[in-house]
Short mmCIF file of C-alpha atoms in Angstrom, two decimals:
data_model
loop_
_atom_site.label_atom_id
_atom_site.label_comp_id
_atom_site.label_asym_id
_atom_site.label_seq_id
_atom_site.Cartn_x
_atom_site.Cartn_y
_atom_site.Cartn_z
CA UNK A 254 0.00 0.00 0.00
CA UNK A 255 1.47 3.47 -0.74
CA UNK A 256 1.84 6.48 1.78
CA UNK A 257 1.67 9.49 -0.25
CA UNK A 258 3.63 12.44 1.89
CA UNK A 259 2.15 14.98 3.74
CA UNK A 260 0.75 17.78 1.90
CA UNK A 261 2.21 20.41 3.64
CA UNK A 262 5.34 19.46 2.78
CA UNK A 263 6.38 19.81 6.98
CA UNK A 264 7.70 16.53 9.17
CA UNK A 265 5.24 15.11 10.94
CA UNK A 266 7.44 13.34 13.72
CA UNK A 267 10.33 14.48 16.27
CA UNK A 268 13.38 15.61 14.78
CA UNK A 269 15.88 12.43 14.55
CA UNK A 270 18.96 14.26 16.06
CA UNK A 271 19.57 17.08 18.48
CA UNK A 272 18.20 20.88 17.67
CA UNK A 273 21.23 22.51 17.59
CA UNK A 274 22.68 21.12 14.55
CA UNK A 275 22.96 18.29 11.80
CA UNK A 276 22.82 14.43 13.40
CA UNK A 277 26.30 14.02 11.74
CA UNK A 278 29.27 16.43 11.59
CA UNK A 279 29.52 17.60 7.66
CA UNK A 280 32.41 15.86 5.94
CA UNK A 281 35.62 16.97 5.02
CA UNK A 282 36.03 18.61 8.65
CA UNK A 283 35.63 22.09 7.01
CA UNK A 284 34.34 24.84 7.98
CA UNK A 285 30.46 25.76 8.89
CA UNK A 286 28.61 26.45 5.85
CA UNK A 287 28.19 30.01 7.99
CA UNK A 288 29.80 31.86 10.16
CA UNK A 289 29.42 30.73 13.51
CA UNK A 290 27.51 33.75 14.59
CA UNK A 291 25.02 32.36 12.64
CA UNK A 292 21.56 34.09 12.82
CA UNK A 293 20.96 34.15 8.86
CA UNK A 294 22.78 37.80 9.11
CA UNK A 295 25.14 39.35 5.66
CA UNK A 296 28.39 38.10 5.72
CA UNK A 297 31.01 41.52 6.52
CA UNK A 298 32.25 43.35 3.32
CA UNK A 299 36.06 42.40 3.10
CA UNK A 300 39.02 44.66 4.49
CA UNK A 301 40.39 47.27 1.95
CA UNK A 302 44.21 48.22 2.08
CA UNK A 303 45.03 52.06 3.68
CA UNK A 304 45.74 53.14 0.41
CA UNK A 305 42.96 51.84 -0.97
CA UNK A 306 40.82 54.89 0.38
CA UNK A 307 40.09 57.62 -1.97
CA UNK A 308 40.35 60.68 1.21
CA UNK A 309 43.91 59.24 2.41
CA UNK A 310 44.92 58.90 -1.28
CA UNK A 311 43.66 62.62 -1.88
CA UNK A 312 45.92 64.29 1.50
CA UNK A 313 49.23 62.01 0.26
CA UNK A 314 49.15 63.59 -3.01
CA UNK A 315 48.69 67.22 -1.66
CA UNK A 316 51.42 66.56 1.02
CA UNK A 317 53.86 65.33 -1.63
CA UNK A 318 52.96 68.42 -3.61
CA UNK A 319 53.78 70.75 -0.82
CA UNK A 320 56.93 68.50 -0.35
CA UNK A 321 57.94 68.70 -3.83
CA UNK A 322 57.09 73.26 -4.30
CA UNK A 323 58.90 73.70 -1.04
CA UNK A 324 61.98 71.79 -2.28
CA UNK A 325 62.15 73.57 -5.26
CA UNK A 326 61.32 77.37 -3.60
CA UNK A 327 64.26 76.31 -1.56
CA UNK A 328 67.01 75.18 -3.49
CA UNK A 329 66.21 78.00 -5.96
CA UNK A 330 69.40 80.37 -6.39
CA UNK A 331 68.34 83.81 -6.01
CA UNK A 332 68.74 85.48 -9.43
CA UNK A 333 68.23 88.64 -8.10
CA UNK A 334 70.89 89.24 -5.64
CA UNK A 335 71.33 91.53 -2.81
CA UNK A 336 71.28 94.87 -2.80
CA UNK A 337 74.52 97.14 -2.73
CA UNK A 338 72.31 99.14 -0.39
CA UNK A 339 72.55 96.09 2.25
CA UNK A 340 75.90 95.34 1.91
CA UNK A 341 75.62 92.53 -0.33
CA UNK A 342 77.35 90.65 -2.91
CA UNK A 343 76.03 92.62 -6.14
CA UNK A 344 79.05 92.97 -8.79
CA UNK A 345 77.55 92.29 -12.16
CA UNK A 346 73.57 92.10 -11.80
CA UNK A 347 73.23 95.85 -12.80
CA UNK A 348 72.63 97.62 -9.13
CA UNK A 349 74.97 100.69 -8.85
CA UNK A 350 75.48 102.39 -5.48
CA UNK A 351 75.81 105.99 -5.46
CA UNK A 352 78.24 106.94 -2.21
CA UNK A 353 78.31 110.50 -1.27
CA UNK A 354 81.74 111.59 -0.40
CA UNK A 355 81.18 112.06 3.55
CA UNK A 356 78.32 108.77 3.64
CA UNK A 357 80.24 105.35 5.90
CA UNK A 358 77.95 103.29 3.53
CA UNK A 359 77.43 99.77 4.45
CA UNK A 360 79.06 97.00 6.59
CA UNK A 361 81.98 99.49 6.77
CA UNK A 362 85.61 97.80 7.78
CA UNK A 363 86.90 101.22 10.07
CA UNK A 364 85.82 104.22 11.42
CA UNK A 365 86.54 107.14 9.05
CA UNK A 366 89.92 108.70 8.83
CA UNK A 367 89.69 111.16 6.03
CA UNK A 368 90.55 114.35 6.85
CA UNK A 369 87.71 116.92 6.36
CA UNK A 370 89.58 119.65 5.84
CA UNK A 371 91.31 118.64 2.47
CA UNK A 372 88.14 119.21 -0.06
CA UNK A 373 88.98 118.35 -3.80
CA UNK A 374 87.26 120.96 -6.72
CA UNK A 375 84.97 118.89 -9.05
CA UNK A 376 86.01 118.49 -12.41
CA UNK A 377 84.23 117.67 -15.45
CA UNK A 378 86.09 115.10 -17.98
CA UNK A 379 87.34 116.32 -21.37
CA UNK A 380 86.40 113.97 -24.86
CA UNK A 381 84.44 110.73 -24.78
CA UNK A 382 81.44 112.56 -26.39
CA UNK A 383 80.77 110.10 -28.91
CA UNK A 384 77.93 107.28 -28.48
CA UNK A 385 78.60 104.42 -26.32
CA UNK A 386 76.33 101.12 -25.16
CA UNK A 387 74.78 101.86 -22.22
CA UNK A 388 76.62 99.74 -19.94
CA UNK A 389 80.09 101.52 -20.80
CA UNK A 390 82.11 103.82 -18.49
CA UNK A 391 84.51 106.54 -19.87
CA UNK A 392 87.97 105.80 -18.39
CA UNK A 393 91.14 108.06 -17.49
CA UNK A 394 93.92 107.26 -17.22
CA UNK A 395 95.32 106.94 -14.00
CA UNK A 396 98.50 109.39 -14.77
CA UNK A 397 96.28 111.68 -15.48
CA UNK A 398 97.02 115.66 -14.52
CA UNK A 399 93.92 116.77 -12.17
CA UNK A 400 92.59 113.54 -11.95
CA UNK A 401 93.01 113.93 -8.09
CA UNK A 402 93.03 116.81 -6.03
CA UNK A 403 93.66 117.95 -2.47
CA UNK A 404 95.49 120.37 -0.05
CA UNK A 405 98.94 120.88 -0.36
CA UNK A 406 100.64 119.50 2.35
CA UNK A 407 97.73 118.04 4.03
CA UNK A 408 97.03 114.17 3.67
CA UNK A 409 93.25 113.20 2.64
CA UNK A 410 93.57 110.31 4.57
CA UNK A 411 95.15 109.84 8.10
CA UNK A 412 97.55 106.18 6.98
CA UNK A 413 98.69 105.91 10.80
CA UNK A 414 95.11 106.11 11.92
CA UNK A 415 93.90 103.26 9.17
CA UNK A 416 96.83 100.96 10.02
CA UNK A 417 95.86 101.02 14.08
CA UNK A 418 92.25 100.31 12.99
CA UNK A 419 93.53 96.76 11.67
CA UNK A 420 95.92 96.25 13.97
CA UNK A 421 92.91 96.21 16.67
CA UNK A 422 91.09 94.22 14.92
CA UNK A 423 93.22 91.08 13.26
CA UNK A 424 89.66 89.52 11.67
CA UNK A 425 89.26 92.48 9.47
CA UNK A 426 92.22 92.91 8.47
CA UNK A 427 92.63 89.60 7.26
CA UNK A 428 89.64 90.30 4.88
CA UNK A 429 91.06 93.15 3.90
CA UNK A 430 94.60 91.30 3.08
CA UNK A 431 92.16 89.02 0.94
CA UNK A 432 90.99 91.90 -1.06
CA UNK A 433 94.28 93.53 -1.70
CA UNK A 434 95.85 89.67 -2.12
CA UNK A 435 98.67 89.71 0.08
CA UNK A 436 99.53 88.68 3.37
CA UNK A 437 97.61 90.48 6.65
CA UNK A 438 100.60 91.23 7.94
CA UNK A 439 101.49 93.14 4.74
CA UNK A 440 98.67 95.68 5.08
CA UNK A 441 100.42 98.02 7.19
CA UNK A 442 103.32 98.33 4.50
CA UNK A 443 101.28 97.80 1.94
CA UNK A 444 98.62 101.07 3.14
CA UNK A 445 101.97 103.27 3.80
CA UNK A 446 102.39 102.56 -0.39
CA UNK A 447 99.62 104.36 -0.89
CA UNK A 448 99.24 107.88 -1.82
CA UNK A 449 96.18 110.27 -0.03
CA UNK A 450 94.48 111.72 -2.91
CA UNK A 451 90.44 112.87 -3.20
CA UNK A 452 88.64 111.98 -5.95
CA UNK A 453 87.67 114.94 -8.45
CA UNK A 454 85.26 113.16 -10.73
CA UNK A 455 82.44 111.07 -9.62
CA UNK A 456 83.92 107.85 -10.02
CA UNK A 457 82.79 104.17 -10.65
CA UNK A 458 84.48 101.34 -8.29
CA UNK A 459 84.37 98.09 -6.73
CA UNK A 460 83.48 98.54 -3.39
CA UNK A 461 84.30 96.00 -0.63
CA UNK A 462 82.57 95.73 2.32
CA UNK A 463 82.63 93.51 5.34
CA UNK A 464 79.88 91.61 7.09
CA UNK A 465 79.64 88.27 9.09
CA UNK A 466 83.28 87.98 8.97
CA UNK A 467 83.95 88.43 5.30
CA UNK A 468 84.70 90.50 2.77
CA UNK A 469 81.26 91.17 0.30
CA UNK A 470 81.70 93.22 -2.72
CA UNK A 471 79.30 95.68 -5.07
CA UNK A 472 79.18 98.18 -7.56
CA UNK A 473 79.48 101.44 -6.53
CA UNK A 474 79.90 105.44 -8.07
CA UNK A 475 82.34 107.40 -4.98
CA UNK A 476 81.07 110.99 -5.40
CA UNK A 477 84.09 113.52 -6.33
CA UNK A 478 85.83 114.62 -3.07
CA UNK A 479 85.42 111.48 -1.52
CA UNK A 480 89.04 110.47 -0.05
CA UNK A 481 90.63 107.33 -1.20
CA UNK A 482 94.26 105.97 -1.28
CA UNK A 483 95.41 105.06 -4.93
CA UNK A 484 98.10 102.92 -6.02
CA UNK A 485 101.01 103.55 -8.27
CA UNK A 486 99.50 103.58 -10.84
CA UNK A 487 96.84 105.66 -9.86
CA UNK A 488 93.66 103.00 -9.17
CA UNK A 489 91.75 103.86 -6.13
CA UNK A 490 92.63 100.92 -3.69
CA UNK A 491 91.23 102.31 -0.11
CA UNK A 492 87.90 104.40 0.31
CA UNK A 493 89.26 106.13 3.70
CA UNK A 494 85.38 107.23 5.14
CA UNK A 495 84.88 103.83 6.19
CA UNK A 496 88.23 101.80 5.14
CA UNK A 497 86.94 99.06 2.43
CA UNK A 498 89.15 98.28 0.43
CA UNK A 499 88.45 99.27 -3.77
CA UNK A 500 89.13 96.79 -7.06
CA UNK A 501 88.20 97.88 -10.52
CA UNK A 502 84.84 97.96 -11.57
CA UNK A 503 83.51 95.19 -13.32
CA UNK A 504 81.32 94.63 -16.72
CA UNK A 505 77.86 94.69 -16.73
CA UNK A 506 75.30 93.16 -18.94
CA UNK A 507 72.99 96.17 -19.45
CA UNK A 508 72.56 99.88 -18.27
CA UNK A 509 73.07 100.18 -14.68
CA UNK A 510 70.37 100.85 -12.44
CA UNK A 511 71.47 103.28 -9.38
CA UNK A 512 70.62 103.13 -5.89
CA UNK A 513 71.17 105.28 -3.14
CA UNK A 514 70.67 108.65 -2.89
CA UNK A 515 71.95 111.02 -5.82
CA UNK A 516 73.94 114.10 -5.02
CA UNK A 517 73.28 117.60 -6.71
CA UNK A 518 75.06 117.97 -10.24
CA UNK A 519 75.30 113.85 -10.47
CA UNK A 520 74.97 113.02 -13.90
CA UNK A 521 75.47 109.19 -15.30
CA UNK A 522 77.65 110.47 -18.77
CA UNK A 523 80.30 112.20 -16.14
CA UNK A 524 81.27 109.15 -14.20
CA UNK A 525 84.45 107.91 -15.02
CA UNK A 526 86.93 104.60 -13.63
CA UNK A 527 90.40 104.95 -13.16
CA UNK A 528 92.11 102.84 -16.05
CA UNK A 529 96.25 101.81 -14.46
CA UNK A 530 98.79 104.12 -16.11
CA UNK A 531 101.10 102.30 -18.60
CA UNK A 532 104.12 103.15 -16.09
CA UNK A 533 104.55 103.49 -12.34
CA UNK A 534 103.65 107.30 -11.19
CA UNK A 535 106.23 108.96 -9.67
CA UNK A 536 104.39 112.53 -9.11
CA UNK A 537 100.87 113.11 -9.14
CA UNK A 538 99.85 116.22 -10.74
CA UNK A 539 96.69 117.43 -8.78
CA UNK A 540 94.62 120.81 -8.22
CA UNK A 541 93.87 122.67 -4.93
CA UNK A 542 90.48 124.06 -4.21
CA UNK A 543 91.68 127.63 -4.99
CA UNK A 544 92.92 126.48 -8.37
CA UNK A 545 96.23 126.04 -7.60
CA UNK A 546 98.69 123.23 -8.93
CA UNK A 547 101.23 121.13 -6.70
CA UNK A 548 102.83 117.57 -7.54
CA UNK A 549 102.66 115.05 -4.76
CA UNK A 550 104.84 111.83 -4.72
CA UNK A 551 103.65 108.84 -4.73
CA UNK A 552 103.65 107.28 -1.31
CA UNK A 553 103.92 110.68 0.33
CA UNK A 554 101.42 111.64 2.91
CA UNK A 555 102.23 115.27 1.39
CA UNK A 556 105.38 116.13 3.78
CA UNK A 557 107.00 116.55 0.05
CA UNK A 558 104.13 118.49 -2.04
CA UNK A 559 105.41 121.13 -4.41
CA UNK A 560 103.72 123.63 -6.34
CA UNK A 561 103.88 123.13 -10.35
CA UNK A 562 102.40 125.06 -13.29
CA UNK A 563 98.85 124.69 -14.23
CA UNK A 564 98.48 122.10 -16.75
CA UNK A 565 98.23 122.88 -20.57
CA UNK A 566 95.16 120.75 -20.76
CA UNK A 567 93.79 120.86 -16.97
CA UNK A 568 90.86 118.55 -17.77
CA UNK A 569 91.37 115.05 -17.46
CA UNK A 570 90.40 113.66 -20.95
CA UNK A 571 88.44 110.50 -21.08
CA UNK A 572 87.86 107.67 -23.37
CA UNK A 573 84.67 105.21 -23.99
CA UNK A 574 85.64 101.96 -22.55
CA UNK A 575 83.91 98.65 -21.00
CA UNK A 576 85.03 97.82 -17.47
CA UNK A 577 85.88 94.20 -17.83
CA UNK A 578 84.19 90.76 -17.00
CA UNK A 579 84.29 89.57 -13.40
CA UNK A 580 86.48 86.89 -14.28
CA UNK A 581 89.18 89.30 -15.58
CA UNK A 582 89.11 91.08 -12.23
CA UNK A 583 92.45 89.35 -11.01
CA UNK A 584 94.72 90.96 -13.77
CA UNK A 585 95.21 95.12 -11.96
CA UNK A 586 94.25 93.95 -8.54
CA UNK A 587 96.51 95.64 -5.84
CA UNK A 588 99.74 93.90 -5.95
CA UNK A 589 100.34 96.88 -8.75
CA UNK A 590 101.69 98.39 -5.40
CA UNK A 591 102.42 95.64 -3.39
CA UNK A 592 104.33 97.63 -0.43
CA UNK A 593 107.86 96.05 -1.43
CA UNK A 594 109.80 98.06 -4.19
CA UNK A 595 112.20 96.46 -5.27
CA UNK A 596 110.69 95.81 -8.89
CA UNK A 597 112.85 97.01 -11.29
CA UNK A 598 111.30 96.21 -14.71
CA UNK A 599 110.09 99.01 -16.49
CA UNK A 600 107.10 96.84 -17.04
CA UNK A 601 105.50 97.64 -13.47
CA UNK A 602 106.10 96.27 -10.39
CA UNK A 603 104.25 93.07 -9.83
CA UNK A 604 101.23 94.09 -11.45
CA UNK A 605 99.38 91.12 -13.17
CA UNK A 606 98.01 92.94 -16.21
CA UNK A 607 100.51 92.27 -19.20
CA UNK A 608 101.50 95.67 -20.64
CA UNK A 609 102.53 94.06 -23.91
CA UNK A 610 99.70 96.45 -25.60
CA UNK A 611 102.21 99.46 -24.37
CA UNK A 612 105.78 98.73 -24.39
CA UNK A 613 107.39 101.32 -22.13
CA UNK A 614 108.45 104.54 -23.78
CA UNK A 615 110.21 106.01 -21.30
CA UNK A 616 111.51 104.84 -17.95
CA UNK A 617 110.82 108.56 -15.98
CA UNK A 618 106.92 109.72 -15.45
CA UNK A 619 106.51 113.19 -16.20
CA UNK A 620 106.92 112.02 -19.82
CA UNK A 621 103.90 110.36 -20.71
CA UNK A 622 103.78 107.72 -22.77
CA UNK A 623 102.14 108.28 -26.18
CA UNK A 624 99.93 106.14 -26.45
CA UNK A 625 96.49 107.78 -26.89
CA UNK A 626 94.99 108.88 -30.69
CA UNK A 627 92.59 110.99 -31.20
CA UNK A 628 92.05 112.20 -27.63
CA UNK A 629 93.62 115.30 -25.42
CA UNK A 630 97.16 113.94 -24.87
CA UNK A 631 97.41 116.65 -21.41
CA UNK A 632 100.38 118.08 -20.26
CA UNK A 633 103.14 117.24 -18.70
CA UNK A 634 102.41 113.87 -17.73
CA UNK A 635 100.33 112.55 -20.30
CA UNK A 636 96.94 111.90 -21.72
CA UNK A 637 94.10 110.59 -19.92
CA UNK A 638 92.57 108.10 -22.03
CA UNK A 639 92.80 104.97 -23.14
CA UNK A 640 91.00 103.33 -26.00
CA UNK A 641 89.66 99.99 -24.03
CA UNK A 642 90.40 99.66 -20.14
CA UNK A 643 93.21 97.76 -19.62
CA UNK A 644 91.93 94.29 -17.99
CA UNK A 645 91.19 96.07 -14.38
#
């Protein structure tokens, strides 16, 4: 006889095994078919990795970004420089500073020693008038008649003074050896080689500073009647209002753009830089205030000044020229009066410019040598251009 099953489709007797579970563990000995919680809830959405978030993946990238500006911003040279007004190192990125003849100017190496009763007469340069790029400069030549001027018998610069400055204060004067490029205990001889002159022509210069215990260097114009010491071959090597020592100028790639404060009568087509004389000077031919003419010696503090006849041609004459490229600055840097004398070529005593261009002409000064076409050839002592700065 056949049972057909319940409708329902629902046991109709006891269960055969315990209610918690199958009769018979499952085979295999795997795992539950569910999690043990059990409860018929959704099994948990799987772990992601950290990086797998789209918010953390978003702040990484803008913290490597940061990272990545901040590096650059700070291992960017700066192109522009610092400013001569500051101090800093500004030689050939266009920044002139004007210096008034009485103004320390910055990060100064001494006190002042010129000597304020010595004042120079400004002077206006003869020739250069014809058309020049704008970065050019109209030289003279350092043997110049009325180049410099002064007081008879009264030094510009107190020497003695200068030399006790450094002597106090061994760190600066160590800079200052570094300038000039001989040994620190060489600056006391080497200042005493100078000659005390003032400046009758606004002037264009190196200027060297000193700050955080070097030397810095920048571009600057030294108003005429500022006091300097020159070398012997008349290039303005000490600026005595504040002691820096003073290099050539150096080339620029366009006009130059002035800082500072301008004095009454500046004017950018009268500066001038000091180009070295062919030969050693033995007398400087320079111009009191009241118009009068005396020759000092070179080296002399002015116990030896002597008056002379006014020049024929009284005006320095001047010639169009390019200062040259910082990496030419070594050839005309100080040793051209290194404080021993005991050169005795007629080429110059240890200067490092080649005078091939010039081959001496005479072996005394007051004979110039004739070099110069086509410009004021002066008086006793020679002409006051030259056609292209020797490398200064």
């Amino acid at each position: 006889m056949s049972v057909d099953p319940p409708s329902s489709g629902r046991p109709t007797g006891p269960p055969s095994g315990p209610l918690s579970g199958p009769s018979q563990p499952p085979s295999g000995g795997g795992p539950p078919s569910e999690p043990p919680g059990g409860g018929g809830g959704k099994e948990p959405e799987p772990r992601r990795p950290w990086w797998g978030s789209v918010p953390r993946v978003a702040i990484i990238a803008t913290a490597v970004v940061a990272a990545v500006v901040l590096a650059v911003v700070l291992s960017r040279p700066d192109n522009g420089g610092t400013g001569a007004s500051d101090g800093g190192t500004s030689t050939s990125s266009g920044e002139v500073f004007l210096q008034p003849a009485a103004d320390t100017g910055p990060d100064e190496f001494t006190e002042s020693t010129a000597e304020e009763k010595s004042s120079a007469s400004p002077v206006t340069p003869s020739g250069a008038t014809e058309s020049a790029p704008q970065n050019a400069v109209r030289g003279v030549n350092g043997n110049a008649p009325g180049l410099y001027g002064g007081t008879r018998n009264v030094a510009s610069c107190d020497v003695e003074k200068q030399i006790k400055y450094f002597e106090d204060a061994p760190d600066k004067q160590r800079a200052f050896a570094s300038v000039a490029r001989i040994q620190p205990s060489e600056v006391p001889a080497y200042l005493r080689s100078l000659t005390p002159v003032q400046l009758r022509m606004d002037t264009r210069v190196t200027n060297h500073g000193y700050k955080n215990g070097a030397p810095t260097s920048y571009q600057a114009v030294l108003q005429a009647g500022t006091a300097v010491l020159v070398d012997d071959r008349g290039v303005p090597r000490v600026r005595c209002a504040c002691g820096n020592p003073l290099s050539p100028p150096v080339a620029q790639q366009s006009a130059p753009k002035t800082t500072g404060n301008a004095w009454p009568g500046y004017k950018s087509s009268n500066v001038v830089m000091v180009t070295p004389a062919p030969q050693p000077v033995d007398e400087f031919v320079m111009c009191e205030p009241d118009g009068e003419w005396f020759k000092r010696e070179a080296g002399d503090t002015g116990t030896k000044d002597h008056k002379t006849k006014k020049p024929d041609k009284p005006s320095p004459s001047a010639s169009v020229t390019t200062p040259t490229a910082p990496t030419d600055s070594t050839s005309s840097q100080p040793p051209t009066s290194k404080p021993p004398t005991s050169d005795t070529d007629t080429s110059g005593p240890t200067t490092e410019k080649p005078t091939t261009e010039k081959p001496p002409s005479s072996d005394t000064q007051p004979p110039p040598p004739d070099t110069n076409t086509g410009s004021d050839t002066g008086s006793d002592t020679g002409g006051g251009t030259t056609e292209q700065a020797p490398a200064s």
